Amino acid sequence: MCLFRKLFESLILPVISASGHITYSGIQAGFRSGYSTLTNVLTLHHLIEADAAQHIVFLDFASAFDRVGWTYRQQELREQGMNPLVLQLVYQLMYRDISYSLMVHGCESPKQPRTCGLLQGSPLSPILFNRFINSLLQSLNWNSHPTFPSALFFADDGVLIAPTIPKAQSLLNQASTWADMHGISFNIPKCGYMVTN
């Protein structure tokens, strides 16, 4: 990615971050200032110690950065009220006339159009991913206990936290339905379930 493009994207990052009516979910620790994986580890540990996390489901989305098509991303950004001009700018930067090729044993493949995913190394990619997944995070915690979250996420890795098996299943169903509606899936070998008592 060329230096000029990265500089330009860094300059417009505040505009893309703030455009529309978005309130970022507090359970997303990925790509946010003041948050880290340690934030979620300590929160989960506290919930286990408080006996509020008896059933834990570990989620991992399969290639969430690479597979999401523009249609799904555009839908989320529109619902968040992103300014149409800013939305068009995102499309121009991320999807329009972008192609890729593979290098195998020194031989380059023919160029292929890039129609989905986010550009690796782009300053805009993390914030666009957080905006994309935000509706899932909001819905998972919509009806949770005021003190204890029902989920914690770091980028595309999540933990569903429930006091009972039916509640854990309900959260998993929500996440699965959202994934189906947004064109992504779970990486099943990286998912798991744990009982803490």
PDB file of C-alpha atoms in Angstrom:
ATOM      1  CA  MET A   1       0.000   0.000   0.000  1.00  0.00           C
ATOM      2  CA  CYS A   2       1.557   3.304  -1.051  1.00  0.00           C
ATOM      3  CA  LEU A   3       2.600   5.908   1.504  1.00  0.00           C
ATOM      4  CA  PHE A   4       0.363   8.643   0.034  1.00  0.00           C
ATOM      5  CA  ARG A   5      -2.719   6.430   0.333  1.00  0.00           C
ATOM      6  CA  LYS A   6      -1.941   5.583   3.966  1.00  0.00           C
ATOM      7  CA  LEU A   7      -1.438   9.266   4.784  1.00  0.00           C
ATOM      8  CA  PHE A   8      -4.710  10.197   3.094  1.00  0.00           C
ATOM      9  CA  GLU A   9      -6.608   7.433   4.898  1.00  0.00           C
ATOM     10  CA  SER A  10      -5.101   8.514   8.237  1.00  0.00           C
ATOM     11  CA  LEU A  11      -6.293  12.074   7.600  1.00  0.00           C
ATOM     12  CA  ILE A  12      -9.878  11.030   6.836  1.00  0.00           C
ATOM     13  CA  LEU A  13     -10.057   8.415   9.601  1.00  0.00           C
ATOM     14  CA  PRO A  14     -11.753  10.804  12.103  1.00  0.00           C
ATOM     15  CA  VAL A  15     -14.426  11.643   9.507  1.00  0.00           C
ATOM     16  CA  ILE A  16     -15.188   7.973   8.828  1.00  0.00           C
ATOM     17  CA  SER A  17     -15.137   7.144  12.551  1.00  0.00           C
ATOM     18  CA  ALA A  18     -17.650   9.845  13.450  1.00  0.00           C
ATOM     19  CA  SER A  19     -19.951   9.914  10.414  1.00  0.00           C
ATOM     20  CA  GLY A  20     -23.507   8.939  11.313  1.00  0.00           C
ATOM     21  CA  HIS A  21     -25.080   8.063  14.633  1.00  0.00           C
ATOM     22  CA  ILE A  22     -22.837   5.320  15.984  1.00  0.00           C
ATOM     23  CA  THR A  23     -22.255   4.437  19.604  1.00  0.00           C
ATOM     24  CA  TYR A  24     -19.510   1.858  19.712  1.00  0.00           C
ATOM     25  CA  SER A  25     -20.213  -1.099  21.956  1.00  0.00           C
ATOM     26  CA  GLY A  26     -18.232  -1.129  25.170  1.00  0.00           C
ATOM     27  CA  ILE A  27     -17.619  -4.864  24.848  1.00  0.00           C
ATOM     28  CA  GLN A  28     -15.344  -4.441  21.799  1.00  0.00           C
ATOM     29  CA  ALA A  29     -11.739  -4.208  22.996  1.00  0.00           C
ATOM     30  CA  GLY A  30     -10.187  -4.584  19.540  1.00  0.00           C
ATOM     31  CA  PHE A  31      -8.753  -1.531  17.761  1.00  0.00           C
ATOM     32  CA  ARG A  32      -9.760   0.859  20.537  1.00  0.00           C
ATOM     33  CA  SER A  33      -7.565   3.201  22.503  1.00  0.00           C
ATOM     34  CA  GLY A  34      -7.286   2.200  26.150  1.00  0.00           C
ATOM     35  CA  TYR A  35      -8.432  -1.391  25.518  1.00  0.00           C
ATOM     36  CA  SER A  36      -6.458  -4.588  24.946  1.00  0.00           C
ATOM     37  CA  THR A  37      -6.798  -8.348  25.173  1.00  0.00           C
ATOM     38  CA  LEU A  38      -5.903  -7.916  28.839  1.00  0.00           C
ATOM     39  CA  THR A  39      -9.081  -5.826  29.291  1.00  0.00           C
ATOM     40  CA  ASN A  40     -11.225  -8.783  28.256  1.00  0.00           C
ATOM     41  CA  VAL A  41      -9.161 -11.378  30.126  1.00  0.00           C
ATOM     42  CA  LEU A  42      -9.481  -9.432  33.379  1.00  0.00           C
ATOM     43  CA  THR A  43     -13.202  -8.801  32.815  1.00  0.00           C
ATOM     44  CA  LEU A  44     -13.854 -12.489  32.115  1.00  0.00           C
ATOM     45  CA  HIS A  45     -11.810 -13.497  35.164  1.00  0.00           C
ATOM     46  CA  HIS A  46     -13.846 -11.104  37.317  1.00  0.00           C
ATOM     47  CA  LEU A  47     -17.115 -12.539  35.967  1.00  0.00           C
ATOM     48  CA  ILE A  48     -15.972 -16.104  36.683  1.00  0.00           C
ATOM     49  CA  GLU A  49     -14.914 -15.140  40.217  1.00  0.00           C
ATOM     50  CA  ALA A  50     -18.293 -13.411  40.763  1.00  0.00           C
ATOM     51  CA  ASP A  51     -20.031 -16.632  39.636  1.00  0.00           C
ATOM     52  CA  ALA A  52     -21.675 -14.705  36.783  1.00  0.00           C
ATOM     53  CA  ALA A  53     -19.983 -16.673  33.992  1.00  0.00           C
ATOM     54  CA  GLN A  54     -20.945 -20.301  34.497  1.00  0.00           C
ATOM     55  CA  HIS A  55     -21.263 -21.125  30.787  1.00  0.00           C
ATOM     56  CA  ILE A  56     -18.755 -19.630  28.341  1.00  0.00           C
ATOM     57  CA  VAL A  57     -18.799 -19.983  24.555  1.00  0.00           C
ATOM     58  CA  PHE A  58     -15.663 -18.989  22.640  1.00  0.00           C
ATOM     59  CA  LEU A  59     -16.336 -17.737  19.092  1.00  0.00           C
ATOM     60  CA  ASP A  60     -14.051 -17.112  16.159  1.00  0.00           C
ATOM     61  CA  PHE A  61     -15.353 -15.796  12.841  1.00  0.00           C
ATOM     62  CA  ALA A  62     -13.754 -17.410   9.788  1.00  0.00           C
ATOM     63  CA  SER A  63     -11.730 -14.813   7.857  1.00  0.00           C
ATOM     64  CA  ALA A  64     -14.084 -12.035   8.959  1.00  0.00           C
ATOM     65  CA  PHE A  65     -11.761  -9.343   7.592  1.00  0.00           C
ATOM     66  CA  ASP A  66     -11.357 -11.067   4.226  1.00  0.00           C
ATOM     67  CA  ARG A  67     -14.801 -12.391   3.367  1.00  0.00           C
ATOM     68  CA  VAL A  68     -17.387  -9.720   4.095  1.00  0.00           C
ATOM     69  CA  GLY A  69     -18.761  -8.293   0.865  1.00  0.00           C
ATOM     70  CA  TRP A  70     -19.466  -4.626   0.244  1.00  0.00           C
ATOM     71  CA  THR A  71     -23.256  -5.169   0.217  1.00  0.00           C
ATOM     72  CA  TYR A  72     -23.296  -6.298   3.856  1.00  0.00           C
ATOM     73  CA  ARG A  73     -20.832  -3.626   4.989  1.00  0.00           C
ATOM     74  CA  GLN A  74     -22.750  -0.906   3.116  1.00  0.00           C
ATOM     75  CA  GLN A  75     -26.013  -2.007   4.755  1.00  0.00           C
ATOM     76  CA  GLU A  76     -24.529  -1.616   8.265  1.00  0.00           C
ATOM     77  CA  LEU A  77     -22.962   1.772   7.483  1.00  0.00           C
ATOM     78  CA  ARG A  78     -26.229   3.063   5.993  1.00  0.00           C
ATOM     79  CA  GLU A  79     -28.207   1.912   9.040  1.00  0.00           C
ATOM     80  CA  GLN A  80     -25.709   3.813  11.199  1.00  0.00           C
ATOM     81  CA  GLY A  81     -26.526   6.955   9.229  1.00  0.00           C
ATOM     82  CA  MET A  82     -23.148   7.357   7.554  1.00  0.00           C
ATOM     83  CA  ASN A  83     -23.173  10.379   5.258  1.00  0.00           C
ATOM     84  CA  PRO A  84     -23.729   9.175   1.639  1.00  0.00           C
ATOM     85  CA  LEU A  85     -20.612  11.054   0.464  1.00  0.00           C
ATOM     86  CA  VAL A  86     -18.493   9.396   3.155  1.00  0.00           C
ATOM     87  CA  LEU A  87     -20.048   6.039   2.262  1.00  0.00           C
ATOM     88  CA  GLN A  88     -19.102   6.585  -1.384  1.00  0.00           C
ATOM     89  CA  LEU A  89     -15.562   7.497  -0.322  1.00  0.00           C
ATOM     90  CA  VAL A  90     -15.279   4.231   1.639  1.00  0.00           C
ATOM     91  CA  TYR A  91     -16.421   2.301  -1.431  1.00  0.00           C
ATOM     92  CA  GLN A  92     -13.952   4.107  -3.702  1.00  0.00           C
ATOM     93  CA  LEU A  93     -11.047   3.455  -1.328  1.00  0.00           C
ATOM     94  CA  MET A  94     -11.838  -0.141  -0.413  1.00  0.00           C
ATOM     95  CA  TYR A  95     -13.540  -1.754  -3.409  1.00  0.00           C
ATOM     96  CA  ARG A  96     -13.536   0.209  -6.654  1.00  0.00           C
ATOM     97  CA  ASP A  97     -11.003  -0.907  -9.277  1.00  0.00           C
ATOM     98  CA  ILE A  98      -8.939  -2.872  -6.781  1.00  0.00           C
ATOM     99  CA  SER A  99      -7.363  -6.132  -7.853  1.00  0.00           C
ATOM    100  CA  TYR A 100      -4.861  -8.612  -6.499  1.00  0.00           C
ATOM    101  CA  SER A 101      -2.541 -11.309  -7.778  1.00  0.00           C
ATOM    102  CA  LEU A 102      -0.690 -14.182  -6.151  1.00  0.00           C
ATOM    103  CA  MET A 103       3.024 -14.858  -6.342  1.00  0.00           C
ATOM    104  CA  VAL A 104       3.888 -18.586  -6.384  1.00  0.00           C
ATOM    105  CA  HIS A 105       7.496 -19.717  -6.898  1.00  0.00           C
ATOM    106  CA  GLY A 106       8.362 -16.371  -8.453  1.00  0.00           C
ATOM    107  CA  CYS A 107       5.456 -16.473 -10.934  1.00  0.00           C
ATOM    108  CA  GLU A 108       2.651 -13.930 -10.665  1.00  0.00           C
ATOM    109  CA  SER A 109      -0.933 -15.010 -11.307  1.00  0.00           C
ATOM    110  CA  PRO A 110      -3.300 -12.962 -13.497  1.00  0.00           C
ATOM    111  CA  LYS A 111      -4.927 -10.079 -11.602  1.00  0.00           C
ATOM    112  CA  GLN A 112      -8.306 -10.788 -10.017  1.00  0.00           C
ATOM    113  CA  PRO A 113     -10.878  -8.156  -9.000  1.00  0.00           C
ATOM    114  CA  ARG A 114     -11.245  -7.681  -5.251  1.00  0.00           C
ATOM    115  CA  THR A 115     -14.923  -7.537  -4.292  1.00  0.00           C
ATOM    116  CA  CYS A 116     -14.922  -8.327  -0.586  1.00  0.00           C
ATOM    117  CA  GLY A 117     -12.964  -7.900   2.609  1.00  0.00           C
ATOM    118  CA  LEU A 118     -10.920  -5.024   3.970  1.00  0.00           C
ATOM    119  CA  LEU A 119      -7.476  -3.969   2.829  1.00  0.00           C
ATOM    120  CA  GLN A 120      -4.698  -5.300   5.001  1.00  0.00           C
ATOM    121  CA  GLY A 121      -2.565  -2.463   6.370  1.00  0.00           C
ATOM    122  CA  SER A 122      -5.168   0.217   5.725  1.00  0.00           C
ATOM    123  CA  PRO A 123      -5.720   2.605   8.663  1.00  0.00           C
ATOM    124  CA  LEU A 124      -9.445   2.503   7.825  1.00  0.00           C
ATOM    125  CA  SER A 125      -9.862  -1.282   8.028  1.00  0.00           C
ATOM    126  CA  PRO A 126     -10.023  -1.631  11.843  1.00  0.00           C
ATOM    127  CA  ILE A 127     -12.635   1.106  12.293  1.00  0.00           C
ATOM    128  CA  LEU A 128     -14.709  -0.209   9.382  1.00  0.00           C
ATOM    129  CA  PHE A 129     -14.620  -3.675  10.919  1.00  0.00           C
ATOM    130  CA  ASN A 130     -15.713  -2.333  14.315  1.00  0.00           C
ATOM    131  CA  ARG A 131     -18.572  -0.442  12.671  1.00  0.00           C
ATOM    132  CA  PHE A 132     -19.584  -3.581  10.778  1.00  0.00           C
ATOM    133  CA  ILE A 133     -19.727  -5.881  13.813  1.00  0.00           C
ATOM    134  CA  ASN A 134     -21.183  -3.284  16.178  1.00  0.00           C
ATOM    135  CA  SER A 135     -24.822  -4.299  15.618  1.00  0.00           C
ATOM    136  CA  LEU A 136     -24.029  -7.855  16.745  1.00  0.00           C
ATOM    137  CA  LEU A 137     -22.338  -6.625  19.900  1.00  0.00           C
ATOM    138  CA  GLN A 138     -25.208  -4.268  20.712  1.00  0.00           C
ATOM    139  CA  SER A 139     -27.802  -7.036  20.277  1.00  0.00           C
ATOM    140  CA  LEU A 140     -25.860  -9.566  22.383  1.00  0.00           C
ATOM    141  CA  ASN A 141     -25.808  -7.162  25.328  1.00  0.00           C
ATOM    142  CA  TRP A 142     -29.220  -5.582  24.767  1.00  0.00           C
ATOM    143  CA  ASN A 143     -30.950  -7.542  27.512  1.00  0.00           C
ATOM    144  CA  SER A 144     -27.982  -8.365  29.741  1.00  0.00           C
ATOM    145  CA  HIS A 145     -27.541  -7.701  33.447  1.00  0.00           C
ATOM    146  CA  PRO A 146     -26.634  -4.014  34.006  1.00  0.00           C
ATOM    147  CA  THR A 147     -23.368  -4.977  35.745  1.00  0.00           C
ATOM    148  CA  PHE A 148     -22.324  -8.102  33.819  1.00  0.00           C
ATOM    149  CA  PRO A 149     -21.955  -8.193  30.008  1.00  0.00           C
ATOM    150  CA  SER A 150     -23.287 -11.127  27.994  1.00  0.00           C
ATOM    151  CA  ALA A 151     -20.343 -11.009  25.594  1.00  0.00           C
ATOM    152  CA  LEU A 152     -16.818  -9.685  25.184  1.00  0.00           C
ATOM    153  CA  PHE A 153     -15.043  -9.236  21.851  1.00  0.00           C
ATOM    154  CA  PHE A 154     -11.549  -8.509  20.638  1.00  0.00           C
ATOM    155  CA  ALA A 155     -11.859  -7.787  16.897  1.00  0.00           C
ATOM    156  CA  ASP A 156     -13.501 -10.947  15.467  1.00  0.00           C
ATOM    157  CA  ASP A 157     -12.878 -13.192  18.490  1.00  0.00           C
ATOM    158  CA  GLY A 158     -15.685 -13.302  21.018  1.00  0.00           C
ATOM    159  CA  VAL A 159     -16.757 -14.812  24.300  1.00  0.00           C
ATOM    160  CA  LEU A 160     -20.415 -15.353  25.139  1.00  0.00           C
ATOM    161  CA  ILE A 161     -21.076 -15.376  28.874  1.00  0.00           C
ATOM    162  CA  ALA A 162     -24.185 -16.922  30.423  1.00  0.00           C
ATOM    163  CA  PRO A 163     -25.431 -18.149  33.796  1.00  0.00           C
ATOM    164  CA  THR A 164     -27.395 -21.060  32.243  1.00  0.00           C
ATOM    165  CA  ILE A 165     -27.213 -23.373  29.233  1.00  0.00           C
ATOM    166  CA  PRO A 166     -30.448 -21.997  27.700  1.00  0.00           C
ATOM    167  CA  LYS A 167     -29.089 -18.439  27.945  1.00  0.00           C
ATOM    168  CA  ALA A 168     -25.788 -19.548  26.362  1.00  0.00           C
ATOM    169  CA  GLN A 169     -27.736 -21.251  23.557  1.00  0.00           C
ATOM    170  CA  SER A 170     -29.858 -18.136  23.049  1.00  0.00           C
ATOM    171  CA  LEU A 171     -26.736 -15.951  22.704  1.00  0.00           C
ATOM    172  CA  LEU A 172     -25.175 -18.456  20.308  1.00  0.00           C
ATOM    173  CA  ASN A 173     -28.361 -18.487  18.216  1.00  0.00           C
ATOM    174  CA  GLN A 174     -28.274 -14.675  18.053  1.00  0.00           C
ATOM    175  CA  ALA A 175     -24.652 -14.671  16.923  1.00  0.00           C
ATOM    176  CA  SER A 176     -25.299 -17.426  14.370  1.00  0.00           C
ATOM    177  CA  THR A 177     -28.339 -15.644  12.901  1.00  0.00           C
ATOM    178  CA  TRP A 178     -26.394 -12.375  12.642  1.00  0.00           C
ATOM    179  CA  ALA A 179     -23.491 -14.155  10.921  1.00  0.00           C
ATOM    180  CA  ASP A 180     -25.836 -15.791   8.392  1.00  0.00           C
ATOM    181  CA  MET A 181     -27.488 -12.439   7.637  1.00  0.00           C
ATOM    182  CA  HIS A 182     -24.087 -10.758   7.124  1.00  0.00           C
ATOM    183  CA  GLY A 183     -22.374 -13.334   4.920  1.00  0.00           C
ATOM    184  CA  ILE A 184     -19.827 -14.718   7.373  1.00  0.00           C
ATOM    185  CA  SER A 185     -19.435 -17.952   9.311  1.00  0.00           C
ATOM    186  CA  PHE A 186     -17.714 -19.347  12.379  1.00  0.00           C
ATOM    187  CA  ASN A 187     -14.354 -21.091  12.293  1.00  0.00           C
ATOM    188  CA  ILE A 188     -15.665 -24.137  14.174  1.00  0.00           C
ATOM    189  CA  PRO A 189     -12.273 -25.711  15.097  1.00  0.00           C
ATOM    190  CA  LYS A 190     -11.376 -22.463  16.903  1.00  0.00           C
ATOM    191  CA  CYS A 191     -14.668 -22.221  18.800  1.00  0.00           C
ATOM    192  CA  GLY A 192     -15.273 -23.847  22.170  1.00  0.00           C
ATOM    193  CA  TYR A 193     -17.462 -24.225  25.229  1.00  0.00           C
ATOM    194  CA  MET A 194     -16.505 -24.210  28.912  1.00  0.00           C
ATOM    195  CA  VAL A 195     -18.379 -24.730  32.165  1.00  0.00           C
ATOM    196  CA  THR A 196     -16.787 -22.938  35.124  1.00  0.00           C
ATOM    197  CA  ASN A 197     -18.356 -24.766  38.067  1.00  0.00           C
TER     198      ASN A 197
END
